[in-house]
mmCIF file of C-alpha atoms and ligand atoms in Angstrom:
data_model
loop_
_atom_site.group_PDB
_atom_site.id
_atom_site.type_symbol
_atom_site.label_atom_id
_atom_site.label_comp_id
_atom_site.label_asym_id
_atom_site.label_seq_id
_atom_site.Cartn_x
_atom_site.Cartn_y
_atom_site.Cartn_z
ATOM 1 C CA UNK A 1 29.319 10.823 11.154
ATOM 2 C CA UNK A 2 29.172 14.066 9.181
ATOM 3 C CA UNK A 3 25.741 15.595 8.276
ATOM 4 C CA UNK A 4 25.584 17.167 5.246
ATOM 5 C CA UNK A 5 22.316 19.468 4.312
ATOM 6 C CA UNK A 6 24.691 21.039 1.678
ATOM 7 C CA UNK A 7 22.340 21.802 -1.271
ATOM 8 C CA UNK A 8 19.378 22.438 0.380
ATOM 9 C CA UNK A 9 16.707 24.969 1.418
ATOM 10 C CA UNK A 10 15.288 25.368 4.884
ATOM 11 C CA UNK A 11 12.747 27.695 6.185
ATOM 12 C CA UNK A 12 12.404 28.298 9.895
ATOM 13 C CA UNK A 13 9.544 29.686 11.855
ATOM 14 C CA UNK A 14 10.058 31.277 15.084
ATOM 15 C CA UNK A 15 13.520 31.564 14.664
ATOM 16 C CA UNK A 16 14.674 35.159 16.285
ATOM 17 C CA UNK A 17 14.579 33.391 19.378
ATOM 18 C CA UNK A 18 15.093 30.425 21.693
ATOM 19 C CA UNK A 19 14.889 27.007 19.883
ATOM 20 C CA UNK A 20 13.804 28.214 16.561
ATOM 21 C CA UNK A 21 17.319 30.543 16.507
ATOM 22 C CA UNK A 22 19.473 27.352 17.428
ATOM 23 C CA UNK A 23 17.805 25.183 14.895
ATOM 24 C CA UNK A 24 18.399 27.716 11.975
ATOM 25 C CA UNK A 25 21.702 28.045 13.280
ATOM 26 C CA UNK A 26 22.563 24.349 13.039
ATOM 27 C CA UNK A 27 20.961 23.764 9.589
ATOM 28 C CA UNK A 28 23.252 26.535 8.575
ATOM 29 C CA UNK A 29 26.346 25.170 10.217
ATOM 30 C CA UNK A 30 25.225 21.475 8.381
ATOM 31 C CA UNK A 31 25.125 23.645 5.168
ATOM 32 C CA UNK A 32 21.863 24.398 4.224
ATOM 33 C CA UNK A 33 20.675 27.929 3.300
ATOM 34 C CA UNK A 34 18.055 28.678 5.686
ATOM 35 C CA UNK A 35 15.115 31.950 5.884
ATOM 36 C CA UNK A 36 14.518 32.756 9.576
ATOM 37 C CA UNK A 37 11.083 33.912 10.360
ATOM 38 C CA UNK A 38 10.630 35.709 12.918
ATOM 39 C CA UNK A 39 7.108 37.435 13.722
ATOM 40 C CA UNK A 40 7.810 40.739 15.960
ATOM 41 C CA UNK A 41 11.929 40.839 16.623
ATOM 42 C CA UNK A 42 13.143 41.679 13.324
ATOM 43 C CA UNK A 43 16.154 42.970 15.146
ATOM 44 C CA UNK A 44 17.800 39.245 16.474
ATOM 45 C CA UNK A 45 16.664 37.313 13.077
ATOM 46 C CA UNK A 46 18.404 39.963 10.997
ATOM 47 C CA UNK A 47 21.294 39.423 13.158
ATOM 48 C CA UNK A 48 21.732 35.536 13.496
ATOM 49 C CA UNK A 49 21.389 35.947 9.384
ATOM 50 C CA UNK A 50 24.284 38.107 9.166
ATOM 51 C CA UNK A 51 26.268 35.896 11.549
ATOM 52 C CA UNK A 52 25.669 32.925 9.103
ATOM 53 C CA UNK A 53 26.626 34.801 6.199
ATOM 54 C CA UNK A 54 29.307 36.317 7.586
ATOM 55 C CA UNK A 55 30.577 32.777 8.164
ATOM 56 C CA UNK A 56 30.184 31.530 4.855
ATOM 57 C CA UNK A 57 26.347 30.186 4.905
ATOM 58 C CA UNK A 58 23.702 31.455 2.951
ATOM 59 C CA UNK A 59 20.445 33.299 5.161
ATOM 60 C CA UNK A 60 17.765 35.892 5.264
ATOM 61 C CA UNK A 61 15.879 37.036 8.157
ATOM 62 C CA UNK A 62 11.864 37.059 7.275
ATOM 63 C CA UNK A 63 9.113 38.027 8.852
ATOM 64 C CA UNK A 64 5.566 37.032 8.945
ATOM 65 C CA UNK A 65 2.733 35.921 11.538
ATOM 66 C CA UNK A 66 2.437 32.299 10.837
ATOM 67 C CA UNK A 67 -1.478 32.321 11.607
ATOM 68 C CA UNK A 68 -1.714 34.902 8.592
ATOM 69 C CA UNK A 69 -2.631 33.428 5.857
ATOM 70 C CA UNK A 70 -0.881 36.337 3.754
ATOM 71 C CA UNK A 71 1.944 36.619 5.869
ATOM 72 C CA UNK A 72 2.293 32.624 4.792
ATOM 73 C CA UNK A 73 2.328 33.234 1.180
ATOM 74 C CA UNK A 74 4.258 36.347 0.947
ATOM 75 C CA UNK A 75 7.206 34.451 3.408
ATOM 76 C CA UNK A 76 7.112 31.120 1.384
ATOM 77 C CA UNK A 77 7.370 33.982 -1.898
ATOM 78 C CA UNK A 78 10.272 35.812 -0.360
ATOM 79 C CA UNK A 79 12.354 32.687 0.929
ATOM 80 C CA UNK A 80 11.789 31.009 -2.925
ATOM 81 C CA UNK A 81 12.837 34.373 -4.063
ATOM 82 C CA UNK A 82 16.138 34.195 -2.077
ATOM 83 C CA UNK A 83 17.252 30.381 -2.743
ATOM 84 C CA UNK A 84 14.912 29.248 -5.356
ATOM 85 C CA UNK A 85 13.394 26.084 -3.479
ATOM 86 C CA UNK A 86 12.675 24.395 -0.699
ATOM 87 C CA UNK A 87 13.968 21.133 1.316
ATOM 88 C CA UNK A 88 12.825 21.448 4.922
ATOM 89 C CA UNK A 89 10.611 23.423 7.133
ATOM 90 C CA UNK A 90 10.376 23.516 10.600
ATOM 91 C CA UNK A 91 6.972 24.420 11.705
ATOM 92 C CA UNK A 92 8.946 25.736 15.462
ATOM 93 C CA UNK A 93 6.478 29.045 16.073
ATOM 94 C CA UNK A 94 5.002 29.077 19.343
ATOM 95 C CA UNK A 95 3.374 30.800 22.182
ATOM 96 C CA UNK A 96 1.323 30.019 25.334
ATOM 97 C CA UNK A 97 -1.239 32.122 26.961
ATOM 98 C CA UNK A 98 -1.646 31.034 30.351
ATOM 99 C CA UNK A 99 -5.015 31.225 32.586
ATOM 100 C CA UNK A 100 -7.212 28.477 34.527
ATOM 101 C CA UNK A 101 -10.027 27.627 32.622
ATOM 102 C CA UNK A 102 -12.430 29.784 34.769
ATOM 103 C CA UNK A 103 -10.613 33.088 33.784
ATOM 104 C CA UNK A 104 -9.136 31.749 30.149
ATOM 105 C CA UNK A 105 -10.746 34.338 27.772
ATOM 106 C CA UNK A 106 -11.926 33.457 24.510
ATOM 107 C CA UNK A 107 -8.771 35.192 23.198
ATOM 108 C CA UNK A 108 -6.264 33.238 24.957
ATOM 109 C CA UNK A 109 -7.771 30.337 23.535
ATOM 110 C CA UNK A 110 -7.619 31.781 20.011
ATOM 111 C CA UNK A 111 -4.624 32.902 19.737
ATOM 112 C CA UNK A 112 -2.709 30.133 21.133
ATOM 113 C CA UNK A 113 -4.431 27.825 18.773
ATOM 114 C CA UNK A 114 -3.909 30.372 15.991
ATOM 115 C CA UNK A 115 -0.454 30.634 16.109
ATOM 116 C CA UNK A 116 0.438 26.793 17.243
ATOM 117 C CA UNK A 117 -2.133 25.139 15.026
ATOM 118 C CA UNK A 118 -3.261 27.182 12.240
ATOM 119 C CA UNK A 119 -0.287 28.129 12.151
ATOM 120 C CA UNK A 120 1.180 25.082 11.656
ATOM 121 C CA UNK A 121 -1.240 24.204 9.032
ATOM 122 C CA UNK A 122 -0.515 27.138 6.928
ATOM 123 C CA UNK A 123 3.017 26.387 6.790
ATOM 124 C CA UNK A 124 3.091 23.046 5.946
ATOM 125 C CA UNK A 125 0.210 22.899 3.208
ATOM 126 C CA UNK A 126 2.597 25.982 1.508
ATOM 127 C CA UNK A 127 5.716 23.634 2.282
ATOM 128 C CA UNK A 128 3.823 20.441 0.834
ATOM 129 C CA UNK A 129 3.030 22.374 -2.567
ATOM 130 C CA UNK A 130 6.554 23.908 -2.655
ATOM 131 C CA UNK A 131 7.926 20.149 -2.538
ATOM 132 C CA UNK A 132 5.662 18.847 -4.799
ATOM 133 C CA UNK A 133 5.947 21.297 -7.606
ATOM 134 C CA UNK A 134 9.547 21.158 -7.569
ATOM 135 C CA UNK A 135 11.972 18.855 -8.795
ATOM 136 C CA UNK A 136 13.994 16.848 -6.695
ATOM 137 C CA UNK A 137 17.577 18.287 -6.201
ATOM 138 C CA UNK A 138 19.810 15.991 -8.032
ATOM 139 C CA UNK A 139 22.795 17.006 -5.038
ATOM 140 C CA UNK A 140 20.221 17.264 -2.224
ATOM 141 C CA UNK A 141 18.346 14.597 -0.122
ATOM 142 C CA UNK A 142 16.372 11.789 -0.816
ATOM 143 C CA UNK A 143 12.845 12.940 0.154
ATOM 144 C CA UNK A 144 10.895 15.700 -1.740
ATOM 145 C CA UNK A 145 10.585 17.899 0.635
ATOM 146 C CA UNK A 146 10.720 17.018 4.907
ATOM 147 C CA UNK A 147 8.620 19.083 7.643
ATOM 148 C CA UNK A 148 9.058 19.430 11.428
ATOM 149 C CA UNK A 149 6.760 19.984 13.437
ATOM 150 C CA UNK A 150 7.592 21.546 16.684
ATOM 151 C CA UNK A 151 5.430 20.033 19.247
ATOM 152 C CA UNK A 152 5.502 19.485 23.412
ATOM 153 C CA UNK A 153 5.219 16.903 25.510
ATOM 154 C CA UNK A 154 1.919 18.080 26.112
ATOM 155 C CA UNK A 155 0.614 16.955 23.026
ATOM 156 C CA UNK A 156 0.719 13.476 25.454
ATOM 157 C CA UNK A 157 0.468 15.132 28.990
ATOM 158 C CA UNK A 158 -2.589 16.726 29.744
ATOM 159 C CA UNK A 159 -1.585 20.168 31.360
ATOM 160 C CA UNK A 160 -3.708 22.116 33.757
ATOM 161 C CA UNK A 161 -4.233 25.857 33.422
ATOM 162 C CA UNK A 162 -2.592 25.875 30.049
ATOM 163 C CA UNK A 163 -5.923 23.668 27.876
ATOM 164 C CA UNK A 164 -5.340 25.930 25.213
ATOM 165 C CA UNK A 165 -1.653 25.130 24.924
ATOM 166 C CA UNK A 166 -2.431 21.619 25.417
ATOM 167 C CA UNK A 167 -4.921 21.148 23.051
ATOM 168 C CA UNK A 168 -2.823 23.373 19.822
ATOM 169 C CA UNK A 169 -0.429 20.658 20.785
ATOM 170 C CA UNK A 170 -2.203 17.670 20.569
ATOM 171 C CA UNK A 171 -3.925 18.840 17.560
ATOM 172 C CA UNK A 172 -0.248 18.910 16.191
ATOM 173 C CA UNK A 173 0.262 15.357 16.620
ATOM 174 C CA UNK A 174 -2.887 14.480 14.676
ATOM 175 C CA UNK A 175 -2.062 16.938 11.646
ATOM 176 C CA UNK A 176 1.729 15.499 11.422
ATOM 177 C CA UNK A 177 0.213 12.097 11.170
ATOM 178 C CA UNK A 178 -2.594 12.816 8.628
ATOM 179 C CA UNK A 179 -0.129 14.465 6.772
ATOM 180 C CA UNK A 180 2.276 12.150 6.788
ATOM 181 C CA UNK A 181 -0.493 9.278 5.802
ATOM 182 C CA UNK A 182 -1.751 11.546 2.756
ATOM 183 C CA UNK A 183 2.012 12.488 1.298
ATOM 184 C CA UNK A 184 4.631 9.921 2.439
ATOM 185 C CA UNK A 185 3.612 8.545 -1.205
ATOM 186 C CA UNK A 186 5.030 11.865 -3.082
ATOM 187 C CA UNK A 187 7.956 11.681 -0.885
ATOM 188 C CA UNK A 188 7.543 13.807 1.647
ATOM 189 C CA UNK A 189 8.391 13.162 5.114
ATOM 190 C CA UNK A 190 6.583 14.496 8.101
ATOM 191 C CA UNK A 191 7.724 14.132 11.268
ATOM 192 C CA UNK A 192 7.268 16.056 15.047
ATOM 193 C CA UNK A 193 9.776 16.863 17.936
ATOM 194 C CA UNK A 194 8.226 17.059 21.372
ATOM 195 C CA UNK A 195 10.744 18.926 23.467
ATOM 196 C CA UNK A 196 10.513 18.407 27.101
ATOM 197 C CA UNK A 197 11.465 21.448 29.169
ATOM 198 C CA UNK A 198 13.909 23.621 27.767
ATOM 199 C CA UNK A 199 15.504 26.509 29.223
ATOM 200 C CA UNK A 200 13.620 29.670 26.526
ATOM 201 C CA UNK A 201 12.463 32.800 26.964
ATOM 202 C CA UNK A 202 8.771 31.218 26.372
ATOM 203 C CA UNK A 203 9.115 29.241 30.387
ATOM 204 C CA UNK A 204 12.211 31.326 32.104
ATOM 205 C CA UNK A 205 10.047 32.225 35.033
ATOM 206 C CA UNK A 206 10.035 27.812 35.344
ATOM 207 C CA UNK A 207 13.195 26.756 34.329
ATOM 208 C CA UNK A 208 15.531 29.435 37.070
ATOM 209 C CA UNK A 209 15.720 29.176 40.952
ATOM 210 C CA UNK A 210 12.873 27.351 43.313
ATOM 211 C CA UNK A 211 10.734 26.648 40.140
ATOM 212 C CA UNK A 212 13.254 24.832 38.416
ATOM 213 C CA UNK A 213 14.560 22.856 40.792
ATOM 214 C CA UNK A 214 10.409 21.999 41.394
ATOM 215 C CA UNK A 215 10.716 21.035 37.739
ATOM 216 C CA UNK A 216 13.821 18.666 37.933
ATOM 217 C CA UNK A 217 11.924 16.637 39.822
ATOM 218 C CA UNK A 218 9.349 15.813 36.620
ATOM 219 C CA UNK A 219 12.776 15.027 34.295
ATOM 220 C CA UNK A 220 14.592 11.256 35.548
ATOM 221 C CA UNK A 221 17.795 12.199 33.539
ATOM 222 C CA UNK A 222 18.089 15.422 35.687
ATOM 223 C CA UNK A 223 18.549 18.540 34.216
ATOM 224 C CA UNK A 224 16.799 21.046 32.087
ATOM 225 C CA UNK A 225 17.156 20.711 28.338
ATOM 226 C CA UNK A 226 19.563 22.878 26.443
ATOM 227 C CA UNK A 227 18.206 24.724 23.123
ATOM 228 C CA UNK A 228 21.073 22.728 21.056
ATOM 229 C CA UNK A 229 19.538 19.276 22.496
ATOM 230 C CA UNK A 230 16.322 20.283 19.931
ATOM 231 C CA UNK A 231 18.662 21.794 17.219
ATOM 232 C CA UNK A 232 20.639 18.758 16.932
ATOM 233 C CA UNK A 233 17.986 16.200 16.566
ATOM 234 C CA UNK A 234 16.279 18.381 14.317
ATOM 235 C CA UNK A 235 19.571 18.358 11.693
ATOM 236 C CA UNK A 236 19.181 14.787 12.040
ATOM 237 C CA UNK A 237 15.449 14.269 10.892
ATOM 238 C CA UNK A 238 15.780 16.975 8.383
ATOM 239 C CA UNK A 239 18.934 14.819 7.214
ATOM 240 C CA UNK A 240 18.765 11.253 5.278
ATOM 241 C CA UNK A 241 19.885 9.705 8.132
ATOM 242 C CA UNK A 242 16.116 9.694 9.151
ATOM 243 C CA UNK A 243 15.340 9.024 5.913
ATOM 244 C CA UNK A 244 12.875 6.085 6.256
ATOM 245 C CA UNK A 245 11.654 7.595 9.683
ATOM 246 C CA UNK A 246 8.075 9.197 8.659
ATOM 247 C CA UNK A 247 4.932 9.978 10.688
ATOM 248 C CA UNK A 248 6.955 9.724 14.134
ATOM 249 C CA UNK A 249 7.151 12.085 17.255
ATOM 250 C CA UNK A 250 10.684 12.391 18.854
ATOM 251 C CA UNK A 251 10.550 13.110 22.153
ATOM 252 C CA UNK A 252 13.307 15.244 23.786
ATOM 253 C CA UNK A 253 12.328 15.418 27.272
ATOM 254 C CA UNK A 254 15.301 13.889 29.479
ATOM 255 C CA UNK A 255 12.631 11.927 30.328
ATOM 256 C CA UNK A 256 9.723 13.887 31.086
ATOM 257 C CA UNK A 257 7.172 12.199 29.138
ATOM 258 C CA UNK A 258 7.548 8.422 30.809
ATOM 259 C CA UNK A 259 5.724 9.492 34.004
ATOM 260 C CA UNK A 260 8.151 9.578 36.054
ATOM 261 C CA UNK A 261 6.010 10.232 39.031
ATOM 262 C CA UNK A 262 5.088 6.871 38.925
ATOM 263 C CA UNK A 263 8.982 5.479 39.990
ATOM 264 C CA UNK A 264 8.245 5.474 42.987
ATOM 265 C CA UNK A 265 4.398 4.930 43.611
ATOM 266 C CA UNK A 266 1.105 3.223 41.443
HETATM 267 P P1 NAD B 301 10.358 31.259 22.211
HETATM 268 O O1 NAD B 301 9.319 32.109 22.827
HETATM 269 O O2 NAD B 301 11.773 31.645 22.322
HETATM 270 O O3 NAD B 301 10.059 31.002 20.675
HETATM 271 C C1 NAD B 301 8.812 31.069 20.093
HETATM 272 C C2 NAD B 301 8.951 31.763 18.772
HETATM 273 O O4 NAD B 301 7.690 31.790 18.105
HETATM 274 C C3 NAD B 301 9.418 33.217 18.947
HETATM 275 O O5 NAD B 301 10.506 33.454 18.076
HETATM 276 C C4 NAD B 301 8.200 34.019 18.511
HETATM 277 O O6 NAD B 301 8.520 35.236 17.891
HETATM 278 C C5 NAD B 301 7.555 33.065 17.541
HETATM 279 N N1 NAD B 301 6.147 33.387 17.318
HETATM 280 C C6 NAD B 301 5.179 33.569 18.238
HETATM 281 N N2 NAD B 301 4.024 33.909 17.632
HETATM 282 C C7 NAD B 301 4.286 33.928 16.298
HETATM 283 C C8 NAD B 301 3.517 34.203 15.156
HETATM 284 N N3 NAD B 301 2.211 34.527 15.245
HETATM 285 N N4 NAD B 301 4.105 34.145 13.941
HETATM 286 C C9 NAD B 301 5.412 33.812 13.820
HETATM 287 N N5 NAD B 301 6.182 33.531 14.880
HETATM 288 C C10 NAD B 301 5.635 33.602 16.099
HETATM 289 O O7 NAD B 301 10.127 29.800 22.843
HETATM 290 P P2 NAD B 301 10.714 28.383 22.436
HETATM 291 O O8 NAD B 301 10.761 27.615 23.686
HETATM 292 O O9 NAD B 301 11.934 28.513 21.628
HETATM 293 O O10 NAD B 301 9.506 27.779 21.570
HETATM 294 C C11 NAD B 301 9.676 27.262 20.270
HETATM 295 C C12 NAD B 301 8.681 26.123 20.073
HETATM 296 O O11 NAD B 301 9.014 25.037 20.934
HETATM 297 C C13 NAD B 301 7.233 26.492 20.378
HETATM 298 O O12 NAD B 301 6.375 25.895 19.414
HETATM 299 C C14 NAD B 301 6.998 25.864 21.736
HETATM 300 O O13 NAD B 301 5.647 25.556 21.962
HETATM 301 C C15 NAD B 301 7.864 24.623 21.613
HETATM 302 N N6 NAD B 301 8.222 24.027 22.897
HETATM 303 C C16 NAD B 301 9.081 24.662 23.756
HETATM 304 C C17 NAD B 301 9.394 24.047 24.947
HETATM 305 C C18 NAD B 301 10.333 24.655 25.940
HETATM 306 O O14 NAD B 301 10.482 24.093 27.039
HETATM 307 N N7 NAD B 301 10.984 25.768 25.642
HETATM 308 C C19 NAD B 301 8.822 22.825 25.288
HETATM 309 C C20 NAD B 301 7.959 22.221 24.399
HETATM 310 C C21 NAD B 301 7.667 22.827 23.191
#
């Protein structure tokens, strides 16, 4: 079956690199016009824009820090600006600041949960008044408006020496929901993916050599995911073939997230 996003508007965060690009790439490829955020790298946003356009889609590289309150705004302005509305955003920003807790500083913690969490919340209250001061596009979907929120499979497994990570994430999971309980009934439909591992520049020193193969054994179906495994599955709940699927978290983990320590012991 065809997916069609033809007619609609996505924004995504994050998306100069690593799942973020491959997600804005396939909305574009399913037809959607979509504004790439990207927060330092102007340089590879700019460029997967061009690439779209230069293929027939419609795209603008834009750049913000999605913990900046005015950075929100003046991104949500510009995309609006560019295609006059908007259908879908995918919350995908992202970062991790590693440390045991005895040497985490009181920066790691904040910025992780800054970017991942604030972050997140900034987007999607701008997203959630976009969709519900606009009219539903008579050629477009059947929600008002749909947000994804790009979690981990830590917002389930705990995660040692990464608490701040851990905790953004889980926090994730409870803002999708509560969103999703307070505006299903104008429409909207929010939603989470919690990729497993995937091979990005945010874990390459895990995913390559001895260190992934030590990670294989924490994924049953056996490899390491591939950024298009995310982007796909993200066309599909931004499409209205999810359409009655609201206040879920899609896990895309090979896996990962079913314990699979436990196969053979417990
Ligand atoms: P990545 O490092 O390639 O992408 C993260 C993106 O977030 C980058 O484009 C970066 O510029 C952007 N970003 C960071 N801080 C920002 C800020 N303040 N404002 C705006 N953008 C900012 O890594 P990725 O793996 O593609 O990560 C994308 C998302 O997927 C993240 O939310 C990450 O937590 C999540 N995730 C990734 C994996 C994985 O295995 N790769 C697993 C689970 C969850």
């Amino acid at each position: 079956m065809q997916i069609s996003l033809q007619h609609q508007v996505a924004l995504v965060t994050g998306g100069s690199s690593g799942i973020g690009a491959a997600v804005a790439a396939a909305l574009a490829k399913a037809g959607a016009a979509v504004a790439i955020n990207y927060h330092s790298q102007r340089e590879p946003a700019q460029k997967l824009a061009d690439k779209i356009v230069a293929d027939g889609g419609k795209a603008i590289a834009v750049g913000a820090d999605v913990g900046s309150q005015a950075d929100v705004d003046r991104m949500f302005a510009q995309t609006l600006d560019a295609f006059g509305r908007l259908d879908i955003l995918v919350a995908n920003s992202g970062l991790q600041r590693d440390a045991g807790i005895d040497d985490m500083t009181l920066d790691d913690w904040n910025t992780v949960i800054n970017t991942n969490l604030t972050g997140q919340f900034l987007c999607a209250q701008a997203a959630i008044r976009q969709f519900t001061r606009q009219d539903i596009q008579p050629n477009g979907s059947r929600a008002r408006g749909k947000i994804i929120h790009m979690s981990s499979v830590h917002q389930r497994v705990p995660w040692a020496g990464h608490v701040n990570y851990a905790a953004s994430k889980g926090g994730v999971d409870l803002l999708m929901q509560s969103l999703a309980q307070e505006v299903s009934e104008r429409g909207i439909r929010v939603n989470s993916i919690a990729p497993g591992a995937i091979a990005t520049p945010i874990n390459q020193e895990n995913t390559k050599g001895e260190a992934g193969e030590k990670l294989l054994e924490l994924i049953p179906y056996g490899r390491i995911g591939d950024v298009e495994d995310v982007a796909n599955a993200t066309v599909w709940l931004a499409s209205d073939l999810s359409d009655y699927v609201v206040g879920t978290t899609l896990f895309i983990d090979g896996g990962m997230s079913v314990y699979p320590e436990f196969r053979d012991n417990g």
